[in-house]
Every structure is written in C-alpha cells, then in structure tokens.
PDB file of C-alpha atoms in Angstrom:
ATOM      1  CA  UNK A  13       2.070  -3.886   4.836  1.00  0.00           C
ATOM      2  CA  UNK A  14       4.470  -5.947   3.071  1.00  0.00           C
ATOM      3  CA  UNK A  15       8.293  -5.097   3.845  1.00  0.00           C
ATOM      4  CA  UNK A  16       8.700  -3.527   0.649  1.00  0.00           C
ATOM      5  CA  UNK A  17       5.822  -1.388   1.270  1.00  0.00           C
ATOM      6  CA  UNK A  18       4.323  -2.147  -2.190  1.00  0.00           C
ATOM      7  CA  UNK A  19       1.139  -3.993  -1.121  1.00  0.00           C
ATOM      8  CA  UNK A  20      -1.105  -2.659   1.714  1.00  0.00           C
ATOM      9  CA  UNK A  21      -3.720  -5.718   3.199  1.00  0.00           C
ATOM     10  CA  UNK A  22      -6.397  -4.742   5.752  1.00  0.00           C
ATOM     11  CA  UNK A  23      -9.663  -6.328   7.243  1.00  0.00           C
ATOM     12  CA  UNK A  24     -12.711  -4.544   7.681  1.00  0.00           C
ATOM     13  CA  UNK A  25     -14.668  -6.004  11.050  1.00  0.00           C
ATOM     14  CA  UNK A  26     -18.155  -4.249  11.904  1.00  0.00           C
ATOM     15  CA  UNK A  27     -19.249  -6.645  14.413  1.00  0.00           C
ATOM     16  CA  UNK A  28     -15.826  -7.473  16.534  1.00  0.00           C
ATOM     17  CA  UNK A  29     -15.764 -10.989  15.039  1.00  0.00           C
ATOM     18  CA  UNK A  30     -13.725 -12.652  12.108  1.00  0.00           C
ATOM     19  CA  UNK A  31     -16.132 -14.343  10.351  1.00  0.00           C
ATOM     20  CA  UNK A  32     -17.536 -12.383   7.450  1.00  0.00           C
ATOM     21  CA  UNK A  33     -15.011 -10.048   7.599  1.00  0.00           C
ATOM     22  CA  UNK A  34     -14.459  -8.443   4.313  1.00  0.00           C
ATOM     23  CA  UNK A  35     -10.616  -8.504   2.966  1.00  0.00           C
ATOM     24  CA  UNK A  36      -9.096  -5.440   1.209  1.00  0.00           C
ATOM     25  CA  UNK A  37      -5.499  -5.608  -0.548  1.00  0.00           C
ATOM     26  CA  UNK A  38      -4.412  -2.518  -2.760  1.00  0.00           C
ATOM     27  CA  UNK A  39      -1.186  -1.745  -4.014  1.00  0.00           C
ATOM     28  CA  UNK A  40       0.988   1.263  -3.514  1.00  0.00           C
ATOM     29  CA  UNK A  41       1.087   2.708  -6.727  1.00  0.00           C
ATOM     30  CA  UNK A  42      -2.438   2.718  -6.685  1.00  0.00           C
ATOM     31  CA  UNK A  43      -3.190   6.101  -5.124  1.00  0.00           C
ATOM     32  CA  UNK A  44      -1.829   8.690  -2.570  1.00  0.00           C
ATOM     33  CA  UNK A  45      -2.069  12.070  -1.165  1.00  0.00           C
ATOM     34  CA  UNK A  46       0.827  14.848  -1.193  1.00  0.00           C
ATOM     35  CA  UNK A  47      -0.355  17.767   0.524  1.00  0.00           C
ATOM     36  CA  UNK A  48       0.884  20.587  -1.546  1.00  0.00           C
ATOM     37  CA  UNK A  49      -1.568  23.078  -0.850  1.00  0.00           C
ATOM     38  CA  UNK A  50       0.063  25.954  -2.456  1.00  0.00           C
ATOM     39  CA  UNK A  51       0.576  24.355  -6.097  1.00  0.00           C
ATOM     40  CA  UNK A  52      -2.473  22.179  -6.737  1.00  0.00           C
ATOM     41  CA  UNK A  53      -3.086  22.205 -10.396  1.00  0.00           C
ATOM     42  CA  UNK A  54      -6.838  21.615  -9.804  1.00  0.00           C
ATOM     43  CA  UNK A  55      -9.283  22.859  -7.011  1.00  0.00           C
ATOM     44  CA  UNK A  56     -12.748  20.752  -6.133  1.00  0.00           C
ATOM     45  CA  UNK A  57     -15.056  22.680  -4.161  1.00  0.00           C
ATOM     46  CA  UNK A  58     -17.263  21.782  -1.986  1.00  0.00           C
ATOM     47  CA  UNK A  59     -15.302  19.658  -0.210  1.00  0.00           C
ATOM     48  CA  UNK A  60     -16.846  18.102   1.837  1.00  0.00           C
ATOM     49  CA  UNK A  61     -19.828  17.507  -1.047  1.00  0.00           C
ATOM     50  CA  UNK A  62     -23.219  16.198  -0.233  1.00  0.00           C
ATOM     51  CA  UNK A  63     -23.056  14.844  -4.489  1.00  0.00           C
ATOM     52  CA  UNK A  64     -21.905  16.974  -6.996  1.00  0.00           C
ATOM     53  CA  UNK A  65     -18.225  18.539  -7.018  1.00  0.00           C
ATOM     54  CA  UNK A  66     -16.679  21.552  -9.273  1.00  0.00           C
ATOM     55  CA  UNK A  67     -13.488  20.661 -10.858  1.00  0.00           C
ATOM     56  CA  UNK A  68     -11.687  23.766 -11.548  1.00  0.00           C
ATOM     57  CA  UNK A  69      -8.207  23.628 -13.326  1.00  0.00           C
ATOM     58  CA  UNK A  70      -5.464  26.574 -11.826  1.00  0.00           C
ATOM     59  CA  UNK A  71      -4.450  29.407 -13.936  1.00  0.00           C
ATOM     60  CA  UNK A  72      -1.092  27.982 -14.256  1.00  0.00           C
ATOM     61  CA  UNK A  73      -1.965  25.269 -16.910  1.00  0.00           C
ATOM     62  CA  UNK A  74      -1.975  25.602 -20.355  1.00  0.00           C
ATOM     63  CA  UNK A  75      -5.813  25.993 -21.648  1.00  0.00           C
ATOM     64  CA  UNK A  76      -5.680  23.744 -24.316  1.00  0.00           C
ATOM     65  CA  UNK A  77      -3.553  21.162 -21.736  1.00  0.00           C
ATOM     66  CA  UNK A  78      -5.441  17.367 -21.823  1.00  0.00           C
ATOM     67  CA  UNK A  79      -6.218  15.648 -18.455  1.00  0.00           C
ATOM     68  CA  UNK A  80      -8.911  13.354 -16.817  1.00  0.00           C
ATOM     69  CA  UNK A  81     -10.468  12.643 -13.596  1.00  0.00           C
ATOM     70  CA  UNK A  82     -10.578   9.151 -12.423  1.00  0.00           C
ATOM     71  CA  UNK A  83     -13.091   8.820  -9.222  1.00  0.00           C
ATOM     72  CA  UNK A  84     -11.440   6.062  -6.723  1.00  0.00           C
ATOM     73  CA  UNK A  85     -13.172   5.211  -3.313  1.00  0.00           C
ATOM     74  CA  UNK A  86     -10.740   4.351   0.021  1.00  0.00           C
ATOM     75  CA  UNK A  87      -9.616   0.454  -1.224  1.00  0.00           C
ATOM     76  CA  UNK A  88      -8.224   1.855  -4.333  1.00  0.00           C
ATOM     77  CA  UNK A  89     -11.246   0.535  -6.817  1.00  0.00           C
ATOM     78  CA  UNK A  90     -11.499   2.809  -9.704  1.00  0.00           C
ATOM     79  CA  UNK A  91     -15.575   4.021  -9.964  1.00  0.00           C
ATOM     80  CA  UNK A  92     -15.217   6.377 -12.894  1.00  0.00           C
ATOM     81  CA  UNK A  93     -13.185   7.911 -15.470  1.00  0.00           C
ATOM     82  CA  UNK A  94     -13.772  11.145 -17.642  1.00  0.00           C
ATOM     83  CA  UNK A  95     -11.526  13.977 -19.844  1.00  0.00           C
ATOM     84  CA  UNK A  96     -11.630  17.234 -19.013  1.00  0.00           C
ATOM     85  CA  UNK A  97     -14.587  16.931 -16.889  1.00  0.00           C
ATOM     86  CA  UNK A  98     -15.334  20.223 -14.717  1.00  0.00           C
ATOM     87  CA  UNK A  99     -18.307  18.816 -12.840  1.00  0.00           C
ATOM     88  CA  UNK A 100     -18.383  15.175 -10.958  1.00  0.00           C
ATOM     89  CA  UNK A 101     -21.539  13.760  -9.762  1.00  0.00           C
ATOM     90  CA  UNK A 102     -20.858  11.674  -6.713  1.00  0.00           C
ATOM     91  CA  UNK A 103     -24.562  11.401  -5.586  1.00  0.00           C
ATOM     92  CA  UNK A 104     -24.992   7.816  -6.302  1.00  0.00           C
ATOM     93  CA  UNK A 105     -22.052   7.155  -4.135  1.00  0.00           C
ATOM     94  CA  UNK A 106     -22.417   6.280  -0.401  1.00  0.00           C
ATOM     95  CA  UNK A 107     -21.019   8.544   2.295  1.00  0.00           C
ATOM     96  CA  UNK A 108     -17.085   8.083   2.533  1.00  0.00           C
ATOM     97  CA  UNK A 109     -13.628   9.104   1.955  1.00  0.00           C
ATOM     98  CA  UNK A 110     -12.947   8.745  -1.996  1.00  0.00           C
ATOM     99  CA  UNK A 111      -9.718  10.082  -4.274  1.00  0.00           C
ATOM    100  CA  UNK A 112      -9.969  12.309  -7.137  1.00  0.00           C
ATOM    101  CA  UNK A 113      -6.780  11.588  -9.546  1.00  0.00           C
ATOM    102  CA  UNK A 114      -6.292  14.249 -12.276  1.00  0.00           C
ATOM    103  CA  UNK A 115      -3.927  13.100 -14.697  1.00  0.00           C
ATOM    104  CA  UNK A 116      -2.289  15.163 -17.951  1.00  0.00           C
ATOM    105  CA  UNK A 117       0.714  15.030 -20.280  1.00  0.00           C
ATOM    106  CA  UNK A 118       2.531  16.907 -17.344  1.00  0.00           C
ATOM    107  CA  UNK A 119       1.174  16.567 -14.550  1.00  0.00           C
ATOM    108  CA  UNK A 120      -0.787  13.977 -12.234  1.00  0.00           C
ATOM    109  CA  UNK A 121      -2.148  14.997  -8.460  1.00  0.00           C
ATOM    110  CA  UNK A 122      -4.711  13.279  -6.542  1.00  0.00           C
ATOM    111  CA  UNK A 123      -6.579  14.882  -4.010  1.00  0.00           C
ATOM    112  CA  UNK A 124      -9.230  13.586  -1.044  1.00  0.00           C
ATOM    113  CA  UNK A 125     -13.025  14.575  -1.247  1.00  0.00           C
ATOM    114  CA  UNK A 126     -15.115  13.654   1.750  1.00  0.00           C
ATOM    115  CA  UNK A 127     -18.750  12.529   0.867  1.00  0.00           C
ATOM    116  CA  UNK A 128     -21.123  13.035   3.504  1.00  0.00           C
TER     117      UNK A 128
END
C-alpha cells in the first residue's frame, strides 16, 4: 500500500516462484465493504450463489428511487453494469469473491457475494 493509502499493489504467485507472476494494482476509491448489517438498502440472497443472485431493494427506499448494480470481481475490474436490475446472473463467472455496488441518487453500498 502506498503511504497515502490510495493505491493498493499485490502479486498473485501460484507456483512459489516470481516469474509469471501476475501483477494487480487497484485504487482505493475503487470499492469497499462497511458492514452495516442492520441498514443495508439492498439484500442478495443466496449468498453464497452457485450463479444467479436476487437483488431485493429494503422497504425503506422510495419505489420509484433509481439505482444500478455494477458486478466487480476481487482486483476491482468492473464485469457488468445494469439499472434497477433484481436478478444477476453470475454463472459465467468463475468461483471467487466478487462486489456488488448498488448505487442511487441517495445512496451507494457495496456488498460481498461469494461464488462457489
């Protein structure tokens, strides 16, 4: 991490050796996780998903209230984007960590799904 924590760098090393090693940077405003688990604005069941999620937005929210889903996996690399989706198909997608960020005129959360 840089001493301003705004850029994160890692290497990812299968094999115990540094050649072919595969080089990740992301920066912080990129993503990240505040466990809030009382005031989520959205819930995404199952979680953990074996492909498809349910995106279902809490009672609290205006109806008629815009957002989207952007799909990111763990290096921060944005793999989809759609409004007011309530389903996500993540079957294409290999098993992993991955971030769901839900973004509206108010609000904007991001939350963890585990693919297996």
């Amino acid at each position: 991490m840089s001493s301003d924590l705004e850029w994160v760098v890692f290497v990812r090393n299968f094999d115990g050796i540094w050649a072919g090693n595969e080089l990740y940077i992301s920066h912080k405003a990129a993503l990240s996780v505040i466990k809030n688990e009382t005031n989520n604005s959205f819930t995404v069941i199952p979680n953990p998903t074996s492909g498809k999620i349910a995106i279902s937005k809490a009672t609290t929210l205006n109806s008629n209230e815009d957002y989207s889903i952007a799909i990111y996996d763990a290096t921060g690399k944005l793999l989809l984007e759609k409004k007011r989706a309530t389903e996500i198909d993540l079957t294409d997608y290999a098993a992993g960590i991955y971030f769901a960020k839900i973004t509206g005129g108010t609000f904007s959360e991001v939350q963890k799904i585990i693919r297996n």
